[in-house]
Coordinates of C-alpha atoms in Angstrom, one line a residue:
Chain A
X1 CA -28.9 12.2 10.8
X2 CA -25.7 11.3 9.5
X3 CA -24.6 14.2 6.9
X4 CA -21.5 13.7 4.1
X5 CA -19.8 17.2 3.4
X6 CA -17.7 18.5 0.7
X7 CA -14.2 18.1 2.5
X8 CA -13.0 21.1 1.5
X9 CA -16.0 22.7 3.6
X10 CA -14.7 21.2 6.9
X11 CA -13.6 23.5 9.5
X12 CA -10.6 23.1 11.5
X13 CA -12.0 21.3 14.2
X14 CA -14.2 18.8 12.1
X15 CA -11.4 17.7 10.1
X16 CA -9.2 16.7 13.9
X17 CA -12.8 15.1 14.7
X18 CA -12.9 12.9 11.9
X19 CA -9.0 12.4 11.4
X20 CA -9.4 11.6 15.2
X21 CA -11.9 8.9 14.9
X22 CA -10.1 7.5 12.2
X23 CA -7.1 7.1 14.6
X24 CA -9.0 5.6 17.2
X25 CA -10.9 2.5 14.8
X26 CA -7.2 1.6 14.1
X27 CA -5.9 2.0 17.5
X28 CA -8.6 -0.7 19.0
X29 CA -7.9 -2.7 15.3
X30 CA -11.1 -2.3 13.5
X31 CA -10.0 -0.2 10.6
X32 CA -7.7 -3.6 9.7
X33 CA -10.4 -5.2 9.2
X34 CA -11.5 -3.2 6.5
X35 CA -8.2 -2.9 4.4
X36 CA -8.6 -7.2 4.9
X37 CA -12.3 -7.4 3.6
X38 CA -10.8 -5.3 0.6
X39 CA -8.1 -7.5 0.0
X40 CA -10.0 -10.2 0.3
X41 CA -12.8 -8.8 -2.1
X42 CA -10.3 -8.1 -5.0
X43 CA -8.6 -11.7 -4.2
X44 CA -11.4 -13.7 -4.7
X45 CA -12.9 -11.4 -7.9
X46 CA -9.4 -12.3 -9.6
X47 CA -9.8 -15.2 -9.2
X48 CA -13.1 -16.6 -9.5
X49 CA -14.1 -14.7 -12.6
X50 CA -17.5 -13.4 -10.6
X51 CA -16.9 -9.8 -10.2
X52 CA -18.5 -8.4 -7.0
X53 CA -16.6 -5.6 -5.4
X54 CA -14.6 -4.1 -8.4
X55 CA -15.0 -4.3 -12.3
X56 CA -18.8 -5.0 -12.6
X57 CA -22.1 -3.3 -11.7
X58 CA -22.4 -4.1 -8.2
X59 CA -19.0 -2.0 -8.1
X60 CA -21.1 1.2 -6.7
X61 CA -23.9 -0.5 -4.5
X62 CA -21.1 -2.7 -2.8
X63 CA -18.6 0.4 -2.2
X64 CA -21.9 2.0 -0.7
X65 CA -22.6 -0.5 1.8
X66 CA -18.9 -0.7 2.8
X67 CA -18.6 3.2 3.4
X68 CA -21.8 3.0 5.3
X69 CA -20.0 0.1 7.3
X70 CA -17.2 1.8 8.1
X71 CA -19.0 5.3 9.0
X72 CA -20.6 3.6 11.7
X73 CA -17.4 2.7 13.2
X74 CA -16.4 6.1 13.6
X75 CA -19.7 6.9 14.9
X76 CA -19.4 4.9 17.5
X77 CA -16.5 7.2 18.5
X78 CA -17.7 10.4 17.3
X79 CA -21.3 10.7 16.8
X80 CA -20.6 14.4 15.1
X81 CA -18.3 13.0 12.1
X82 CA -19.1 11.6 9.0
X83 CA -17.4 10.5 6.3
X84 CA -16.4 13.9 3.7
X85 CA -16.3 13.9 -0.2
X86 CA -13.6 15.0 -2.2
X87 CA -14.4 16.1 -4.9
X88 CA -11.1 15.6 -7.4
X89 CA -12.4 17.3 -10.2
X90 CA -12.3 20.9 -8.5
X91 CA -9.4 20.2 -5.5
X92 CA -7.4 18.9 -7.9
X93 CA -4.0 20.2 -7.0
X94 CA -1.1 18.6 -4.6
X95 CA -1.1 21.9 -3.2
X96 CA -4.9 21.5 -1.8
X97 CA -5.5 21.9 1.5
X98 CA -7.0 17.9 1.9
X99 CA -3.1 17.2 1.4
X100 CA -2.1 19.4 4.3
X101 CA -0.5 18.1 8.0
X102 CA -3.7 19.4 9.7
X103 CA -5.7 16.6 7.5
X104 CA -4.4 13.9 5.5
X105 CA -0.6 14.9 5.3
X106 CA 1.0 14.8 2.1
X107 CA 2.8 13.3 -0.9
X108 CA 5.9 10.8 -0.2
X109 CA 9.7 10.8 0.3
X110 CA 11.6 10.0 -2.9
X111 CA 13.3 7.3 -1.6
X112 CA 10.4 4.5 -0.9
X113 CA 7.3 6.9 -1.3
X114 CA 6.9 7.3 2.5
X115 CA 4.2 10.1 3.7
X116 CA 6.6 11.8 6.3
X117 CA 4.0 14.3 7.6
X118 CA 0.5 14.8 8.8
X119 CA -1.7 11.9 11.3
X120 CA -0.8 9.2 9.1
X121 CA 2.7 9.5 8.9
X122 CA 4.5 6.0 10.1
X123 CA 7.1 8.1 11.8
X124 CA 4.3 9.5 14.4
X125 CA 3.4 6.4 15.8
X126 CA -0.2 6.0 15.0
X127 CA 0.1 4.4 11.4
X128 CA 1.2 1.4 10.4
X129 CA 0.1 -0.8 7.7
X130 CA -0.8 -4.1 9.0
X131 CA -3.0 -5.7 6.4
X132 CA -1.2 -5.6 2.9
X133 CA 0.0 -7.5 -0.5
X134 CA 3.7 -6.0 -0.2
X135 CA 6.6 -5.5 2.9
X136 CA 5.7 -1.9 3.2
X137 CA 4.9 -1.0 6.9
X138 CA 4.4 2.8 5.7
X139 CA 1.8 4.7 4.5
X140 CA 3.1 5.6 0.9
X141 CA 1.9 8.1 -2.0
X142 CA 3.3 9.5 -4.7
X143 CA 1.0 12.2 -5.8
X144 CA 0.3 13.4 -10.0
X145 CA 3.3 11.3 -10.5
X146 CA 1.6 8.0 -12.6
X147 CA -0.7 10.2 -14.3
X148 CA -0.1 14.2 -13.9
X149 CA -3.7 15.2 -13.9
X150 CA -7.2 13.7 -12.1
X151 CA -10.3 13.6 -14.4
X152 CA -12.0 16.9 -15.3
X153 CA -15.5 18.1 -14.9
X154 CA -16.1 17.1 -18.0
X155 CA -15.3 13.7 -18.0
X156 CA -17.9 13.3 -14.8
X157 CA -20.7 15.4 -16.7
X158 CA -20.3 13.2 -19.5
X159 CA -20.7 9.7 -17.6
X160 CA -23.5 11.6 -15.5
X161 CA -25.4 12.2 -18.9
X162 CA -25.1 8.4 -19.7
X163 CA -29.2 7.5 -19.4
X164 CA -28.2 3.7 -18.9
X165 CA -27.2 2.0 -15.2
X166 CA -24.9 -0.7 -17.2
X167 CA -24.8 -3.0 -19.9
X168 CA -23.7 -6.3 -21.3
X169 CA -21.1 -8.0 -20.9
X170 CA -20.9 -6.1 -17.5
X171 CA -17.4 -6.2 -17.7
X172 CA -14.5 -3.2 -18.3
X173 CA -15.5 -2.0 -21.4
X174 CA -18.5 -2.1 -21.2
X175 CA -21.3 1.0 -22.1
X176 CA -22.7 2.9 -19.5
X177 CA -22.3 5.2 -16.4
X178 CA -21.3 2.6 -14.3
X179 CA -18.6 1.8 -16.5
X180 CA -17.0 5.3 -17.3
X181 CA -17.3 6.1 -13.8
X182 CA -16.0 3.5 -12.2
X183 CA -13.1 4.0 -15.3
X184 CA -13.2 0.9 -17.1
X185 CA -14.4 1.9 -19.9
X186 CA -11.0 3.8 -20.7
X187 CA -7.6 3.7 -19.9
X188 CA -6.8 5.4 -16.5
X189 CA -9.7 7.6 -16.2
X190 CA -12.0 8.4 -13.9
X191 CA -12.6 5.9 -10.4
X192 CA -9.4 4.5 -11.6
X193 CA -7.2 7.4 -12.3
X194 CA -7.9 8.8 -8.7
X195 CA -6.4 5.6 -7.4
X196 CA -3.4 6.1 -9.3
X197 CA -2.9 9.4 -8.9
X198 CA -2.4 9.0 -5.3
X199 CA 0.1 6.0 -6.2
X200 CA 1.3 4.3 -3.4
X201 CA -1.3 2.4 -1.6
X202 CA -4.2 3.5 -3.1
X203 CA -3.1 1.5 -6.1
X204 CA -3.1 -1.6 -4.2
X205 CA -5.4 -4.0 -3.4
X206 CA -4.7 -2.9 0.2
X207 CA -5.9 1.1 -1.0
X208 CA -8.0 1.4 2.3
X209 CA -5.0 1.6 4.0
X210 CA -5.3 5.3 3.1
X211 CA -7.6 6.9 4.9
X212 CA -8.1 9.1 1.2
X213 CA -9.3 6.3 0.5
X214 CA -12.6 7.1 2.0
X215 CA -13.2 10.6 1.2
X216 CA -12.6 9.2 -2.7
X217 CA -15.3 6.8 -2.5
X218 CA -17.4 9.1 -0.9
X219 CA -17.8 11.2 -3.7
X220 CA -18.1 8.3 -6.6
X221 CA -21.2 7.6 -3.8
X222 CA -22.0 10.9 -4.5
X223 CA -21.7 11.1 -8.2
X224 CA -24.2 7.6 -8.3
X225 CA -26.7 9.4 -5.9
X226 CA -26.3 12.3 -8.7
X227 CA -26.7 10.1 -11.5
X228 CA -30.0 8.7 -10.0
X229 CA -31.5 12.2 -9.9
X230 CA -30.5 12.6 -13.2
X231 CA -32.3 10.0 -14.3
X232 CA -35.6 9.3 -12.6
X233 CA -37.1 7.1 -15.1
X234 CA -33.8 5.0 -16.0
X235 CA -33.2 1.7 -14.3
X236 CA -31.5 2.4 -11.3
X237 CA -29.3 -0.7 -11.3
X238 CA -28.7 -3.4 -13.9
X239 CA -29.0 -6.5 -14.4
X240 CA -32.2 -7.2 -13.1
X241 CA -32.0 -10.8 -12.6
X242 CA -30.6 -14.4 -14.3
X243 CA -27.2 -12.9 -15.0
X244 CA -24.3 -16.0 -14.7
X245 CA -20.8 -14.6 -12.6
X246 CA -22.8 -11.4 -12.3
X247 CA -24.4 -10.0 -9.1
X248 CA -28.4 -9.1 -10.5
X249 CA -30.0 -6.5 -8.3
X250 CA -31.9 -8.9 -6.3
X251 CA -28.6 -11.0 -5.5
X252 CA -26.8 -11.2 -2.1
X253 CA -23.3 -9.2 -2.3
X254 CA -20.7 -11.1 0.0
X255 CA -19.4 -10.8 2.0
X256 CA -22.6 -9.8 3.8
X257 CA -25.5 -12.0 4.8
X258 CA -28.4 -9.9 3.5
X259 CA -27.0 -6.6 1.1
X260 CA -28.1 -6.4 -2.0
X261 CA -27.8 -3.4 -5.0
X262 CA -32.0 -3.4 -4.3
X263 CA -31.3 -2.5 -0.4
X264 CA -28.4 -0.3 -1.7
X265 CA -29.8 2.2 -4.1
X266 CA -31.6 4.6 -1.6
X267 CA -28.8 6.2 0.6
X268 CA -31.0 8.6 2.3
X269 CA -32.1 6.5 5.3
X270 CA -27.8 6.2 5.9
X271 CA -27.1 9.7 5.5
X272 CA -27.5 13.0 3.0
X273 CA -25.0 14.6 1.6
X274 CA -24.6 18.6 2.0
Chain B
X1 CA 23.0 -15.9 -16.3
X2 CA 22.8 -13.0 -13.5
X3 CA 20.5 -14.2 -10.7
X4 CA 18.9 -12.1 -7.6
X5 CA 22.3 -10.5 -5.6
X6 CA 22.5 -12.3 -2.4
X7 CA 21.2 -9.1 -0.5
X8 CA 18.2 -9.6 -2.4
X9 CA 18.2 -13.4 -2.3
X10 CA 18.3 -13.0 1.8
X11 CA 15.4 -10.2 1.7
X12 CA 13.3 -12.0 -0.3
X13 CA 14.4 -15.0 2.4
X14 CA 13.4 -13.4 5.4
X15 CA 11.0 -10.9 4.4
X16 CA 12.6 -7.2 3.9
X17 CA 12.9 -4.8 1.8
X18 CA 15.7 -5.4 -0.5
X19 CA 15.8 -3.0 -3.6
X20 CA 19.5 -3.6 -4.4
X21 CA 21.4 -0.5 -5.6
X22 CA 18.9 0.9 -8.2
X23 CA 15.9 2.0 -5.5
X24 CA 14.8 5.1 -5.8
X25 CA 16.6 5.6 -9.1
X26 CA 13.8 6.1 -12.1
X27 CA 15.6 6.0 -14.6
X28 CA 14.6 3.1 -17.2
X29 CA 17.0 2.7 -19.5
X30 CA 19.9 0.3 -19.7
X31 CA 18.6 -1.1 -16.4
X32 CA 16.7 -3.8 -18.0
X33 CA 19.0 -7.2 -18.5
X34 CA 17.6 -10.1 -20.0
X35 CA 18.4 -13.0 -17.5
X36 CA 17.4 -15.6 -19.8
X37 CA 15.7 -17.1 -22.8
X38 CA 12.6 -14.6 -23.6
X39 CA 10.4 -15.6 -25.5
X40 CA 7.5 -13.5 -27.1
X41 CA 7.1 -11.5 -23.3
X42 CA 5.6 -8.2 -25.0
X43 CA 3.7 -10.0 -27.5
X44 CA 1.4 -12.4 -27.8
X45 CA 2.1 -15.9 -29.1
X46 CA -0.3 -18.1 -32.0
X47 CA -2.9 -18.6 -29.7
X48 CA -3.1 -14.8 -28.4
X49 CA -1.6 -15.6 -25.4
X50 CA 1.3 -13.9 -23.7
X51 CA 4.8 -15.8 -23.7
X52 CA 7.2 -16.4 -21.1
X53 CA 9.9 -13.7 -19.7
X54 CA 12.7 -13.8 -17.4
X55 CA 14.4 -10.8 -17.0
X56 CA 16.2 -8.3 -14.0
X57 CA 14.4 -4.9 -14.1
X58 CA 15.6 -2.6 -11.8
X59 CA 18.0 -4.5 -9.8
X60 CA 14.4 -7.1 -9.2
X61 CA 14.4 -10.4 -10.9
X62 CA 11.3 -10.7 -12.5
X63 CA 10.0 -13.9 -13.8
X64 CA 6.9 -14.7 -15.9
X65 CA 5.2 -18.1 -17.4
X66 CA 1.6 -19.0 -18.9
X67 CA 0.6 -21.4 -16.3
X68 CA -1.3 -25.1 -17.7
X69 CA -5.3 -24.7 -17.8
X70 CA -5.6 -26.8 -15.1
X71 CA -9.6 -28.0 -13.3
X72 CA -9.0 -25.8 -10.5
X73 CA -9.9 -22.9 -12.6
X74 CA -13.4 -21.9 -12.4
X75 CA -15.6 -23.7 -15.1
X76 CA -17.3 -20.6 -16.7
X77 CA -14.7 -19.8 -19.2
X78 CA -13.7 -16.0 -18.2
X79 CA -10.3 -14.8 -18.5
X80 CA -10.6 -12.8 -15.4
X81 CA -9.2 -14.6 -13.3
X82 CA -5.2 -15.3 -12.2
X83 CA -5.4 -18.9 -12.7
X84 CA -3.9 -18.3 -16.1
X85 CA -0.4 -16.6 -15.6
X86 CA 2.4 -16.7 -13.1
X87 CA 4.5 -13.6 -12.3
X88 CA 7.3 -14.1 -9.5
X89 CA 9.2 -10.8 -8.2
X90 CA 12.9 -12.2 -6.7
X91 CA 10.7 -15.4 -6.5
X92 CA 7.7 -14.4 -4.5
X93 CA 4.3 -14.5 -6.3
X94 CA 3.0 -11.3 -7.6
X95 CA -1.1 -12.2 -8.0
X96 CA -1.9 -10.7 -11.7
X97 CA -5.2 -10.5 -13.0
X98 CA -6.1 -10.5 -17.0
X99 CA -9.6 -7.8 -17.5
X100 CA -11.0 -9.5 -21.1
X101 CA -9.7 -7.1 -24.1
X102 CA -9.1 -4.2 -21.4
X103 CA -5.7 -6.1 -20.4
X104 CA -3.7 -6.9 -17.4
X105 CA -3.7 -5.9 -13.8
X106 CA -1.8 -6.8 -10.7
X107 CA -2.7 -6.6 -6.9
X108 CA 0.4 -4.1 -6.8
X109 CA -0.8 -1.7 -9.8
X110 CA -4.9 -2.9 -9.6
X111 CA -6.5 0.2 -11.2
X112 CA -4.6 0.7 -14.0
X113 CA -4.2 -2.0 -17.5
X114 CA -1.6 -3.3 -18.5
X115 CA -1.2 -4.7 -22.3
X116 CA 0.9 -7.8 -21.0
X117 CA 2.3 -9.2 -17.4
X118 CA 5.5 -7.9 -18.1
X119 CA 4.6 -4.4 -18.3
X120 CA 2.3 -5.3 -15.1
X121 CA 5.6 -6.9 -13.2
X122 CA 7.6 -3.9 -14.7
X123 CA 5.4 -1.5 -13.3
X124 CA 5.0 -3.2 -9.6
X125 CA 9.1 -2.9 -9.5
X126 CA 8.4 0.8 -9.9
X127 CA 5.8 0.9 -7.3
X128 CA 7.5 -1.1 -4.6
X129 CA 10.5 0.6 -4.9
X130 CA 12.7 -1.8 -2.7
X131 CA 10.1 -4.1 -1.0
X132 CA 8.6 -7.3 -1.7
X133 CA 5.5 -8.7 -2.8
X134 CA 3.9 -10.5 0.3
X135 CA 1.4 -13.4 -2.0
X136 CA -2.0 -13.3 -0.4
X137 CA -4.7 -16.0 -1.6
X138 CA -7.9 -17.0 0.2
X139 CA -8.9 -19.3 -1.9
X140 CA -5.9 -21.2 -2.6

């Protein structure tokens, strides 16, 4: 049984196990593929106006499906790692020990934003960015320099005590924990302000690139599964059907054949969290 | 009119970074010149949306223009799409996205709004810091 843990929990040799595994699905090119189905995601909900992946309520059930996805990959390496949470609203420092050269590495260079330390570091060899909307061949971050802090405690309890999924128009802006999680429903908060706190590639369309970004959307998996507990009696996911440009909870999510937010909202047969 | 330096016109030619003499310098004043006829770029025009712009930002010449409502557009009437608005960085295409009320993002800067494209060009200057936007569309 595949179980997610609190990053910060990892010992010494489970973080080289999963930073390991990670390595090895880019080595033999599958974590590419990946960073491209992201791009492509975000590419196509620009420009078609039918939001699937980002920006509307199939935001959480379709992140789910693509962390599940990807865990398998690094399973098939390393049938003792999982995918870990981080959670930002308590490791909230540069100084935190996810940011050290043992795990992820660090915050950029000045001079371009380069991470010049840690696995992931273009300079040791194992790193380069492949699949991307911009020249840079380097992993780049620029940590609590956008926006100086990450979203509080209190900013997650509050969208956790939202009792509704989502609401019309299912848009940004609109009411409900789907919403003000994901950090639409304000300016730089939440889901989003993680993102740009990193800065660098996680602000991209191309933010898989960082291998952050992961342990990230781990824990806004985590903060849904939360929710749901929360909440028995509240509609797990909404719309329910007959929405126009909007995926309903019986609709197929592209880019795969037979996902939907129904086949989504039960996570325990993919993996617990600790 | 001051164009892209010919460093830059050559990066932007053959695909590498080419930040001029202002990368890695974040200071924002007094590095904005106005390289052409602006008009209404902050603020939107009569029919609420967002003018043209033309200016170099950071040593980058950024360019922006309300493209025609053309049939290729999807026919369901959202704004949320790119369809509507061209933003070049030292001529390359940056894809920009408008989010209903919530404003403007770019595939540069996508989790953050932006009130208009030239604050979302603006800010992928910052970001990039030197290199270029690579355009990306699968459905074009």
């Amino acid at each position: 049984m595949t179980v997610r843990k609190n990053q910060a929990s990892l010992t010494a040799p489970e973080k080289k196990a999963f930073v390991d595994a990670v390595l090895e699905v880019k080595r033999i090119g599958v974590y590419d593929e990946f960073v491209l189905a992201h791009r492509t995601r975000f590419s196509i909900d620009m420009n078609t106006g039918v939001y699937v992946g980002h920006f509307g309520p199939s935001f959480l059930p379709w992140h789910r499906k693509f962390l599940i996805d990807f865990e398998n990959e690094l399973r098939k390496i390393d049938p003792s790692v999982s995918i870990p949470y981080w959670d930002w609203t308590a490791d909230n420092t540069v100084g935190s020990s996810l940011w050290a050269p043992d795990f992820l590495g660090g915050t950029g260079r000045p001079l371009d934003d380069q991470v010049m330390d840690g696995p992931f570091a273009h300079s040791g060899g194992k790193w380069t960015i492949n699949v991307s909307v911009d020249s840079r061949a380097f992993l780049a971050r620029n940590l609590a320099y956008r926006v100086p802090t990450l979203p509080p405690r209190s900013d997650v309890d509050a969208a956790l005590a939202m009792p509704t999924y989502d609401s019309p128009p299912f848009r940004d802006g609109s009411a409900g924990f789907r919403s003000a999680l994901e950090g639409s429903a304000g300016y730089m908060s939440m889901h989003n302000r993680v993102h740009t706190w990193v800065w660098g590639h996680m602000e991209t369309s191309v933010s898989p690139n960082d291998p952050v970004f992961w342990l990230h959307h781990a824990f806004v998996d985590k903060l849904w599964a939360d929710w749901h507990a929360l909440h028995p009696t509240s509609a797990e996911y909404l719309p329910a059907g007959g929405t126009a440009d909007v995926i309903d909870l019986n609709d197929t999510m592209p880019p795969w054949p037979n996902t939907t937010p129904q086949s989504m909202l039960d996570h325990t047969p993919f993996y617990t969290y600790a | 009119m001051p164009g892209p330096t010919r460093r830059q016109a050559l990066g932007a030619a053959i695909g590498v970074a080419a930040g001029g003499a202002l990368v890695g310098v974040t200071s924002a004043s007094a590095d904005t010149v106005p390289a052409g006829t602006r008009s209404g770029a902050g603020t939107a025009g009569r029919t609420g949306e967002p003018g043209s712009f033309d200016e170099v930002f950071k040593g980058r010449r950024i360019r922006g223009t309300p493209a025609e409502a053309h049939a290729s557009a999807h026919a369901h009437g959202h704004a949320g799409h790119g369809a509507g608005y061209r933003v070049l960085i030292d001529g390359r295409e940056l894809p920009v996205m408008r989010h209903g009320k919530s404003g403007w993002s770019s595939t540069i800067n996508h989790y953050e709004r932006f009130a208009t494209p030239l604050e979302a060009a603006r800010t992928a200057v910052i970001s990039l810091k030197g290199a270029v936007v690579v355009p990306f569309d699968p459905t074009a």
